[in-house]
PDB file of C-alpha atoms in Angstrom:
ATOM      1  CA  UNK Z   1     -21.295  -6.581   7.426  1.00  0.00           C
ATOM      2  CA  UNK Z   2     -20.001  -5.702   3.484  1.00  0.00           C
ATOM      3  CA  UNK Z   3     -16.728  -3.678   3.547  1.00  0.00           C
ATOM      4  CA  UNK Z   4     -16.555  -0.145   1.933  1.00  0.00           C
ATOM      5  CA  UNK Z   5     -14.235   0.893  -0.779  1.00  0.00           C
ATOM      6  CA  UNK Z   6     -12.111   4.088   0.960  1.00  0.00           C
ATOM      7  CA  UNK Z   7      -9.748   5.703  -1.843  1.00  0.00           C
ATOM      8  CA  UNK Z   8      -6.864   7.822  -0.636  1.00  0.00           C
ATOM      9  CA  UNK Z   9      -4.923  10.370  -2.977  1.00  0.00           C
ATOM     10  CA  UNK Z  10      -1.407  11.288  -2.314  1.00  0.00           C
ATOM     11  CA  UNK Z  11       1.015  13.567  -4.258  1.00  0.00           C
ATOM     12  CA  UNK Z  12       4.402  12.235  -4.244  1.00  0.00           C
ATOM     13  CA  UNK Z  13       5.991  15.445  -6.209  1.00  0.00           C
ATOM     14  CA  UNK Z  14       8.102  12.896  -8.684  1.00  0.00           C
ATOM     15  CA  UNK Z  15       8.216  12.904 -12.216  1.00  0.00           C
ATOM     16  CA  UNK Z  16       9.595   9.833 -12.667  1.00  0.00           C
ATOM     17  CA  UNK Z  17       7.636   6.290 -12.434  1.00  0.00           C
ATOM     18  CA  UNK Z  18      11.019   4.351 -12.135  1.00  0.00           C
ATOM     19  CA  UNK Z  19      11.657   6.165  -8.669  1.00  0.00           C
ATOM     20  CA  UNK Z  20       7.958   5.697  -7.353  1.00  0.00           C
ATOM     21  CA  UNK Z  21       7.346   1.759  -8.573  1.00  0.00           C
ATOM     22  CA  UNK Z  22      10.125   0.140  -6.512  1.00  0.00           C
ATOM     23  CA  UNK Z  23       8.437   1.222  -3.298  1.00  0.00           C
ATOM     24  CA  UNK Z  24       5.392  -0.078  -4.058  1.00  0.00           C
ATOM     25  CA  UNK Z  25       6.211  -3.438  -5.694  1.00  0.00           C
ATOM     26  CA  UNK Z  26       9.582  -4.919  -4.102  1.00  0.00           C
ATOM     27  CA  UNK Z  27       9.800  -5.722  -0.315  1.00  0.00           C
ATOM     28  CA  UNK Z  28      12.389  -3.339  -0.068  1.00  0.00           C
ATOM     29  CA  UNK Z  29      10.533  -0.364  -1.050  1.00  0.00           C
ATOM     30  CA  UNK Z  30       7.750  -1.461   0.766  1.00  0.00           C
ATOM     31  CA  UNK Z  31       9.286  -1.880   4.078  1.00  0.00           C
ATOM     32  CA  UNK Z  32      10.548   1.977   4.414  1.00  0.00           C
ATOM     33  CA  UNK Z  33       6.628   2.799   4.939  1.00  0.00           C
ATOM     34  CA  UNK Z  34       4.190  -0.103   5.491  1.00  0.00           C
ATOM     35  CA  UNK Z  35       5.879  -2.419   7.603  1.00  0.00           C
ATOM     36  CA  UNK Z  36       8.854  -3.122   9.759  1.00  0.00           C
ATOM     37  CA  UNK Z  37       9.810  -6.384   7.752  1.00  0.00           C
ATOM     38  CA  UNK Z  38       8.875  -7.221   4.470  1.00  0.00           C
ATOM     39  CA  UNK Z  39       9.537 -10.198   2.437  1.00  0.00           C
ATOM     40  CA  UNK Z  40       8.165 -11.025  -1.670  1.00  0.00           C
ATOM     41  CA  UNK Z  41       8.674 -14.276  -2.945  1.00  0.00           C
ATOM     42  CA  UNK Z  42       6.871 -14.243  -6.076  1.00  0.00           C
ATOM     43  CA  UNK Z  43       3.469 -13.416  -5.866  1.00  0.00           C
ATOM     44  CA  UNK Z  44       3.294 -13.825  -1.487  1.00  0.00           C
ATOM     45  CA  UNK Z  45       4.361 -11.537   0.398  1.00  0.00           C
ATOM     46  CA  UNK Z  46       4.633 -11.420   4.336  1.00  0.00           C
ATOM     47  CA  UNK Z  47       4.452  -8.147   6.430  1.00  0.00           C
ATOM     48  CA  UNK Z  48       5.730  -7.774   9.850  1.00  0.00           C
ATOM     49  CA  UNK Z  49       5.132  -5.399  12.232  1.00  0.00           C
ATOM     50  CA  UNK Z  50       7.115  -5.186  15.335  1.00  0.00           C
ATOM     51  CA  UNK Z  51      10.565  -7.171  16.153  1.00  0.00           C
ATOM     52  CA  UNK Z  52      10.106 -10.778  15.553  1.00  0.00           C
ATOM     53  CA  UNK Z  53      11.563 -11.777  19.107  1.00  0.00           C
ATOM     54  CA  UNK Z  54       9.045  -9.639  20.822  1.00  0.00           C
ATOM     55  CA  UNK Z  55       5.113  -8.607  20.749  1.00  0.00           C
ATOM     56  CA  UNK Z  56       4.748  -8.869  16.693  1.00  0.00           C
ATOM     57  CA  UNK Z  57       2.211  -9.396  14.335  1.00  0.00           C
ATOM     58  CA  UNK Z  58       2.660 -10.917  10.676  1.00  0.00           C
ATOM     59  CA  UNK Z  59       0.252 -11.020   7.609  1.00  0.00           C
ATOM     60  CA  UNK Z  60       0.565 -12.675   4.372  1.00  0.00           C
ATOM     61  CA  UNK Z  61      -0.841 -11.011   1.359  1.00  0.00           C
ATOM     62  CA  UNK Z  62      -0.326 -12.034  -2.627  1.00  0.00           C
ATOM     63  CA  UNK Z  63      -0.297 -10.217  -5.468  1.00  0.00           C
ATOM     64  CA  UNK Z  64      -3.948 -10.167  -7.620  1.00  0.00           C
ATOM     65  CA  UNK Z  65      -2.842  -7.931 -10.393  1.00  0.00           C
ATOM     66  CA  UNK Z  66       0.290  -5.785 -11.304  1.00  0.00           C
ATOM     67  CA  UNK Z  67       0.629  -3.920 -14.346  1.00  0.00           C
ATOM     68  CA  UNK Z  68       4.371  -2.856 -14.298  1.00  0.00           C
ATOM     69  CA  UNK Z  69       5.185   1.217 -13.393  1.00  0.00           C
ATOM     70  CA  UNK Z  70       1.215   1.691 -12.545  1.00  0.00           C
ATOM     71  CA  UNK Z  71      -0.396  -0.621 -10.307  1.00  0.00           C
ATOM     72  CA  UNK Z  72      -0.724  -3.353  -7.776  1.00  0.00           C
ATOM     73  CA  UNK Z  73      -3.273  -5.173  -6.286  1.00  0.00           C
ATOM     74  CA  UNK Z  74      -2.936  -7.255  -2.939  1.00  0.00           C
ATOM     75  CA  UNK Z  75      -5.224  -9.465  -1.266  1.00  0.00           C
ATOM     76  CA  UNK Z  76      -4.607 -10.422   2.610  1.00  0.00           C
ATOM     77  CA  UNK Z  77      -4.714 -14.410   3.113  1.00  0.00           C
ATOM     78  CA  UNK Z  78      -7.106 -14.165   5.709  1.00  0.00           C
ATOM     79  CA  UNK Z  79      -9.557 -12.247   4.206  1.00  0.00           C
ATOM     80  CA  UNK Z  80     -12.576 -14.194   3.513  1.00  0.00           C
ATOM     81  CA  UNK Z  81     -14.248 -11.515   1.070  1.00  0.00           C
ATOM     82  CA  UNK Z  82     -12.785 -12.354  -2.558  1.00  0.00           C
ATOM     83  CA  UNK Z  83     -13.915  -8.911  -3.576  1.00  0.00           C
ATOM     84  CA  UNK Z  84     -11.649  -7.350  -1.217  1.00  0.00           C
ATOM     85  CA  UNK Z  85      -8.340  -5.837  -1.936  1.00  0.00           C
ATOM     86  CA  UNK Z  86      -5.779  -3.501  -1.249  1.00  0.00           C
ATOM     87  CA  UNK Z  87      -4.348  -1.453  -4.433  1.00  0.00           C
ATOM     88  CA  UNK Z  88      -1.498   0.994  -5.088  1.00  0.00           C
ATOM     89  CA  UNK Z  89      -2.083   2.966  -8.098  1.00  0.00           C
ATOM     90  CA  UNK Z  90       0.142   5.850  -9.673  1.00  0.00           C
ATOM     91  CA  UNK Z  91      -1.448   8.490 -11.700  1.00  0.00           C
ATOM     92  CA  UNK Z  92      -0.067  11.595 -13.354  1.00  0.00           C
ATOM     93  CA  UNK Z  93      -1.069  14.805 -12.721  1.00  0.00           C
ATOM     94  CA  UNK Z  94      -1.879  16.815 -15.563  1.00  0.00           C
ATOM     95  CA  UNK Z  95      -1.394  19.975 -14.026  1.00  0.00           C
ATOM     96  CA  UNK Z  96       1.864  19.121 -11.995  1.00  0.00           C
ATOM     97  CA  UNK Z  97       3.610  16.416 -14.030  1.00  0.00           C
ATOM     98  CA  UNK Z  98       4.114  14.905 -10.724  1.00  0.00           C
ATOM     99  CA  UNK Z  99       3.059  11.557  -9.645  1.00  0.00           C
ATOM    100  CA  UNK Z 100      -0.027  10.426  -7.056  1.00  0.00           C
ATOM    101  CA  UNK Z 101      -0.429   7.882  -5.242  1.00  0.00           C
ATOM    102  CA  UNK Z 102      -4.019   6.551  -5.205  1.00  0.00           C
ATOM    103  CA  UNK Z 103      -4.314   3.694  -2.528  1.00  0.00           C
ATOM    104  CA  UNK Z 104      -7.559   1.708  -2.551  1.00  0.00           C
ATOM    105  CA  UNK Z 105      -8.494  -0.379   0.323  1.00  0.00           C
ATOM    106  CA  UNK Z 106     -11.796  -1.689   2.236  1.00  0.00           C
ATOM    107  CA  UNK Z 107     -12.904  -1.086   5.557  1.00  0.00           C
ATOM    108  CA  UNK Z 108     -15.572  -2.203   7.673  1.00  0.00           C
ATOM    109  CA  UNK Z 109     -17.558   1.114   8.977  1.00  0.00           C
ATOM    110  CA  UNK Z 110     -16.632   1.127  12.624  1.00  0.00           C
ATOM    111  CA  UNK Z 111     -13.306   0.247  11.195  1.00  0.00           C
ATOM    112  CA  UNK Z 112     -12.906   3.224   8.394  1.00  0.00           C
ATOM    113  CA  UNK Z 113     -11.372   6.198  10.439  1.00  0.00           C
ATOM    114  CA  UNK Z 114      -8.556   3.998  12.132  1.00  0.00           C
ATOM    115  CA  UNK Z 115      -7.840   2.889   8.465  1.00  0.00           C
ATOM    116  CA  UNK Z 116      -7.157   6.203   7.288  1.00  0.00           C
ATOM    117  CA  UNK Z 117      -4.911   6.904   9.972  1.00  0.00           C
ATOM    118  CA  UNK Z 118      -2.933   4.044   9.377  1.00  0.00           C
ATOM    119  CA  UNK Z 119      -2.610   4.941   5.743  1.00  0.00           C
ATOM    120  CA  UNK Z 120      -1.530   8.520   6.872  1.00  0.00           C
ATOM    121  CA  UNK Z 121       0.988   7.325   9.149  1.00  0.00           C
ATOM    122  CA  UNK Z 122       2.521   5.277   6.312  1.00  0.00           C
ATOM    123  CA  UNK Z 123       2.108   8.087   4.141  1.00  0.00           C
ATOM    124  CA  UNK Z 124       4.249   9.860   6.553  1.00  0.00           C
ATOM    125  CA  UNK Z 125       6.674   7.390   6.749  1.00  0.00           C
ATOM    126  CA  UNK Z 126       7.154   7.045   2.883  1.00  0.00           C
ATOM    127  CA  UNK Z 127       8.035  11.023   3.284  1.00  0.00           C
ATOM    128  CA  UNK Z 128      10.330  11.132   6.227  1.00  0.00           C
ATOM    129  CA  UNK Z 129      12.006   7.619   4.363  1.00  0.00           C
ATOM    130  CA  UNK Z 130      12.275   8.864   0.828  1.00  0.00           C
ATOM    131  CA  UNK Z 131      11.344  12.489   0.861  1.00  0.00           C
ATOM    132  CA  UNK Z 132       8.410  11.838  -1.714  1.00  0.00           C
TER     133      UNK Z 132
END
């Protein structure tokens, strides 16, 4: 079954891309809101949820495309479909001047709601850890 593309928009209430960009593209930034531990070596990233000494999950991803201060696109290493990715994009609002984080991801129809929930939890964590 083919995965469906989903798009989530979240206003960041920040007018400076240089504050936002490291949160989307560095291991230290991603660790603040995506996973418990993130390591990045070049184009390869490792995400860990849970404590490494107890129950945990590790997933690897690679950077497919990166336009500095604008967007970064990843693919999970275990994803068989080459057209599936997840992307973090920042756009400036014409009305407020603030940046908007646009998340693109893919899910099977039966997993769509849980994927939205995961991203909402991540965005709440981003707000709690950074104020954005």
